[in-house]
């Protein structure tokens, strides 16, 4: 249960979805990520929208950003694997959407009843209104962020990255906005996965071509030293 702000259109946002359809024309991962950040920033009205990409070791980097004027840029910054705990990453794969409208809001305990209530705590994995870890709330306060929202980017059933939004004030969104954002995340995941595969194939072909040149150069060199010099 949540309030719907007056004057907010509760229908799905067609314009962002129309813009998202054009992601297939992106030439690189960075180009696509930049468009995603702009679309989500405009859709949700967050102070900052970022695309956060994980490397093979789990470390993260912000590869795209759209932000309100006057804010410092986070673009290009790196974050260690420990920045997002393992249990949080597992949850990101189960539930593609998480929102914290107000890091300063009081939390309410849910108290179970019955003999087995203490042994079987209520699973809130898919509850939009669940509270989050006090440690994470303090992390947000340290950054001066009051509201946040994140959408998972999943490629080949692995957590590829996140679309992360930060807001310095109360950050309420409608269900229609969230559903639209989830659709964007699903579509963006597909496009980013295809672009990354294409980039890997291009890089692999380039390496194969260079190896072929080296092989040819060494075969026609009178000795190893000259082969190295002539093919430096």
Short mmCIF file of C-alpha atoms in Angstrom, two decimals:
data_model
loop_
_atom_site.label_atom_id
_atom_site.label_comp_id
_atom_site.label_asym_id
_atom_site.label_seq_id
_atom_site.Cartn_x
_atom_site.Cartn_y
_atom_site.Cartn_z
CA UNK A 1 0.00 0.00 0.00
CA UNK A 2 1.38 3.39 -0.97
CA UNK A 3 0.11 6.87 -1.79
CA UNK A 4 -0.20 8.03 -5.38
CA UNK A 5 0.89 11.68 -5.64
CA UNK A 6 -1.71 14.04 -7.08
CA UNK A 7 -1.24 14.95 -10.71
CA UNK A 8 0.88 11.89 -11.51
CA UNK A 9 -0.16 9.87 -14.55
CA UNK A 10 -0.63 6.26 -13.42
CA UNK A 11 -0.48 4.81 -16.93
CA UNK A 12 2.72 3.28 -18.35
CA UNK A 13 5.17 5.78 -19.78
CA UNK A 14 5.14 5.19 -23.53
CA UNK A 15 7.69 7.86 -24.48
CA UNK A 16 10.58 6.26 -22.52
CA UNK A 17 9.72 2.84 -23.99
CA UNK A 18 9.73 4.38 -27.47
CA UNK A 19 13.20 5.80 -26.78
CA UNK A 20 14.34 2.45 -25.41
CA UNK A 21 13.42 0.78 -28.69
CA UNK A 22 16.18 2.84 -30.30
CA UNK A 23 18.85 1.24 -28.08
CA UNK A 24 19.29 -1.44 -30.73
CA UNK A 25 20.95 1.22 -32.92
CA UNK A 26 23.77 1.78 -30.38
CA UNK A 27 27.23 0.93 -31.69
CA UNK A 28 29.05 0.34 -28.38
CA UNK A 29 28.29 -0.70 -24.81
CA UNK A 30 29.19 2.81 -23.59
CA UNK A 31 26.89 4.45 -26.15
CA UNK A 32 24.01 2.20 -25.12
CA UNK A 33 24.68 2.77 -21.40
CA UNK A 34 24.67 6.53 -21.94
CA UNK A 35 21.25 6.38 -23.58
CA UNK A 36 19.92 4.16 -20.77
CA UNK A 37 21.06 6.62 -18.11
CA UNK A 38 19.38 9.52 -19.92
CA UNK A 39 16.09 7.64 -20.39
CA UNK A 40 15.88 6.52 -16.75
CA UNK A 41 16.89 9.98 -15.51
CA UNK A 42 14.06 11.56 -17.50
CA UNK A 43 11.53 8.84 -16.59
CA UNK A 44 12.05 8.91 -12.82
CA UNK A 45 13.29 12.47 -12.27
CA UNK A 46 16.19 11.34 -10.07
CA UNK A 47 19.04 13.75 -9.33
CA UNK A 48 21.43 11.18 -10.77
CA UNK A 49 21.03 8.03 -12.90
CA UNK A 50 24.05 5.79 -13.50
CA UNK A 51 24.91 2.56 -15.27
CA UNK A 52 27.19 0.49 -13.07
CA UNK A 53 29.10 -2.38 -14.77
CA UNK A 54 30.77 -5.34 -13.06
CA UNK A 55 34.01 -6.87 -14.30
CA UNK A 56 34.88 -10.58 -14.19
CA UNK A 57 36.09 -10.27 -10.58
CA UNK A 58 32.96 -8.47 -9.39
CA UNK A 59 34.45 -4.98 -9.11
CA UNK A 60 32.25 -2.18 -10.44
CA UNK A 61 32.71 0.91 -12.59
CA UNK A 62 30.27 3.68 -13.51
CA UNK A 63 30.31 3.72 -17.31
CA UNK A 64 27.43 6.16 -17.90
CA UNK A 65 25.72 8.94 -16.01
CA UNK A 66 22.93 11.51 -16.37
CA UNK A 67 22.69 14.04 -13.54
CA UNK A 68 21.09 17.25 -12.40
CA UNK A 69 23.12 20.40 -13.06
CA UNK A 70 25.41 21.36 -10.20
CA UNK A 71 26.25 17.83 -9.05
CA UNK A 72 29.77 16.39 -9.19
CA UNK A 73 30.24 13.59 -11.68
CA UNK A 74 30.73 9.95 -10.65
CA UNK A 75 31.47 8.86 -14.23
CA UNK A 76 34.47 6.53 -14.48
CA UNK A 77 34.74 5.90 -10.75
CA UNK A 78 35.57 2.37 -9.60
CA UNK A 79 34.18 0.43 -6.63
CA UNK A 80 35.51 -2.77 -5.03
CA UNK A 81 33.68 -6.08 -5.13
CA UNK A 82 32.97 -5.74 -1.39
CA UNK A 83 30.90 -2.60 -2.07
CA UNK A 84 27.91 -4.84 -2.85
CA UNK A 85 27.81 -7.91 -0.54
CA UNK A 86 27.27 -11.37 -2.00
CA UNK A 87 23.81 -11.75 -0.45
CA UNK A 88 22.75 -8.47 -2.07
CA UNK A 89 23.97 -9.65 -5.48
CA UNK A 90 21.95 -12.85 -5.11
CA UNK A 91 18.87 -10.75 -4.32
CA UNK A 92 19.52 -8.56 -7.38
CA UNK A 93 19.25 -11.69 -9.53
CA UNK A 94 15.98 -12.76 -7.89
CA UNK A 95 14.31 -9.35 -7.83
CA UNK A 96 15.29 -6.95 -10.60
CA UNK A 97 13.99 -3.85 -8.87
CA UNK A 98 14.66 -2.20 -5.49
CA UNK A 99 13.62 1.25 -4.25
CA UNK A 100 14.36 3.20 -1.08
CA UNK A 101 12.06 6.25 -1.13
CA UNK A 102 13.35 7.65 2.16
CA UNK A 103 16.51 6.57 3.98
CA UNK A 104 15.37 8.64 6.97
CA UNK A 105 11.95 6.99 7.34
CA UNK A 106 11.27 4.95 10.49
CA UNK A 107 11.06 1.19 10.02
CA UNK A 108 8.29 -1.07 11.32
CA UNK A 109 8.99 -4.52 12.70
CA UNK A 110 6.92 -7.41 11.36
CA UNK A 111 6.29 -9.74 14.27
CA UNK A 112 5.27 -13.30 13.49
CA UNK A 113 2.81 -15.32 15.53
CA UNK A 114 2.71 -19.02 16.24
CA UNK A 115 5.14 -21.56 17.62
CA UNK A 116 7.44 -21.59 14.56
CA UNK A 117 7.45 -17.81 13.91
CA UNK A 118 10.96 -17.35 15.34
CA UNK A 119 12.36 -20.23 13.26
CA UNK A 120 10.72 -19.16 10.00
CA UNK A 121 11.07 -15.40 9.49
CA UNK A 122 8.91 -13.87 6.77
CA UNK A 123 10.65 -13.81 3.38
CA UNK A 124 10.54 -10.20 2.13
CA UNK A 125 12.73 -10.76 -0.95
CA UNK A 126 10.04 -9.60 -3.38
CA UNK A 127 8.34 -6.97 -1.21
CA UNK A 128 8.72 -3.47 -2.67
CA UNK A 129 8.11 -1.78 0.68
CA UNK A 130 10.65 -3.82 2.66
CA UNK A 131 13.19 -1.96 4.76
CA UNK A 132 16.89 -2.35 4.02
CA UNK A 133 20.01 -2.92 6.05
CA UNK A 134 20.86 -0.15 8.58
CA UNK A 135 24.42 -0.35 7.27
CA UNK A 136 23.23 0.51 3.76
CA UNK A 137 21.05 3.36 5.07
CA UNK A 138 24.11 4.84 6.80
CA UNK A 139 26.06 4.40 3.56
CA UNK A 140 23.41 6.48 1.79
CA UNK A 141 23.50 9.18 4.47
CA UNK A 142 27.29 9.37 4.17
CA UNK A 143 26.82 10.14 0.46
CA UNK A 144 24.12 12.72 1.14
CA UNK A 145 21.55 10.53 -0.62
CA UNK A 146 18.03 10.26 0.83
CA UNK A 147 16.30 8.19 -1.86
CA UNK A 148 17.61 5.58 -4.26
CA UNK A 149 16.42 3.09 -6.82
CA UNK A 150 18.22 0.33 -8.69
CA UNK A 151 17.36 -1.94 -11.60
CA UNK A 152 19.33 -5.11 -12.32
CA UNK A 153 21.06 -5.68 -15.64
CA UNK A 154 21.29 -9.44 -16.19
CA UNK A 155 23.16 -11.07 -19.08
CA UNK A 156 23.38 -14.86 -19.50
CA UNK A 157 21.77 -15.31 -16.07
CA UNK A 158 24.62 -13.37 -14.42
CA UNK A 159 24.51 -9.93 -12.82
CA UNK A 160 26.09 -7.75 -15.51
CA UNK A 161 25.53 -4.46 -13.68
CA UNK A 162 22.94 -2.07 -12.30
CA UNK A 163 21.01 1.02 -13.30
CA UNK A 164 21.35 3.05 -10.09
CA UNK A 165 19.49 6.26 -9.23
CA UNK A 166 20.31 8.67 -6.40
CA UNK A 167 18.11 11.48 -5.13
CA UNK A 168 18.96 13.99 -2.43
CA UNK A 169 15.36 14.36 -1.26
CA UNK A 170 12.34 12.11 -0.74
CA UNK A 171 12.13 9.90 -3.84
CA UNK A 172 8.68 8.41 -4.41
CA UNK A 173 7.84 6.74 -7.70
CA UNK A 174 4.56 5.35 -8.99
CA UNK A 175 4.00 1.73 -9.80
CA UNK A 176 3.63 2.68 -13.49
CA UNK A 177 7.07 4.31 -13.42
CA UNK A 178 8.59 1.26 -11.76
CA UNK A 179 7.01 -1.17 -14.20
CA UNK A 180 8.32 0.95 -17.08
CA UNK A 181 11.78 1.02 -15.49
CA UNK A 182 11.73 -2.76 -15.13
CA UNK A 183 10.83 -3.15 -18.81
CA UNK A 184 13.69 -0.81 -19.67
CA UNK A 185 16.07 -2.92 -17.59
CA UNK A 186 14.96 -6.12 -19.30
CA UNK A 187 15.35 -4.64 -22.79
CA UNK A 188 18.64 -2.94 -21.90
CA UNK A 189 20.05 -6.22 -20.58
CA UNK A 190 19.37 -7.91 -23.91
CA UNK A 191 20.90 -5.10 -25.97
CA UNK A 192 23.97 -4.74 -23.72
CA UNK A 193 24.58 -8.50 -23.87
CA UNK A 194 24.45 -8.46 -27.68
CA UNK A 195 26.79 -5.46 -27.89
CA UNK A 196 29.28 -7.01 -25.47
CA UNK A 197 29.29 -10.25 -27.46
CA UNK A 198 29.87 -8.32 -30.68
CA UNK A 199 32.75 -6.38 -29.09
CA UNK A 200 34.36 -9.61 -27.87
CA UNK A 201 34.06 -11.16 -31.33
CA UNK A 202 35.57 -8.06 -32.94
CA UNK A 203 38.46 -8.05 -30.45
CA UNK A 204 39.04 -11.78 -30.99
CA UNK A 205 39.11 -11.31 -34.76
CA UNK A 206 41.56 -8.42 -34.37
CA UNK A 207 43.87 -10.53 -32.22
CA UNK A 208 43.73 -13.39 -34.71
CA UNK A 209 44.66 -10.98 -37.50
CA UNK A 210 47.64 -9.62 -35.56
CA UNK A 211 48.84 -13.15 -34.75
CA UNK A 212 48.62 -14.00 -38.44
CA UNK A 213 50.77 -10.96 -39.31
CA UNK A 214 53.35 -11.90 -36.67
CA UNK A 215 53.49 -15.50 -37.85
CA UNK A 216 54.04 -14.38 -41.43
CA UNK A 217 56.69 -11.85 -40.40
CA UNK A 218 58.69 -14.33 -38.34
CA UNK A 219 58.54 -17.01 -41.02
CA UNK A 220 60.27 -14.63 -43.46
CA UNK A 221 62.83 -13.20 -41.02
CA UNK A 222 66.42 -14.52 -41.14
CA UNK A 223 66.59 -14.77 -37.33
CA UNK A 224 64.54 -14.20 -34.18
CA UNK A 225 66.12 -10.84 -33.26
CA UNK A 226 65.42 -9.33 -36.66
CA UNK A 227 61.91 -10.84 -36.65
CA UNK A 228 61.20 -9.05 -33.34
CA UNK A 229 62.60 -5.73 -34.59
CA UNK A 230 60.71 -5.80 -37.86
CA UNK A 231 57.43 -6.79 -36.21
CA UNK A 232 57.65 -4.61 -33.09
#
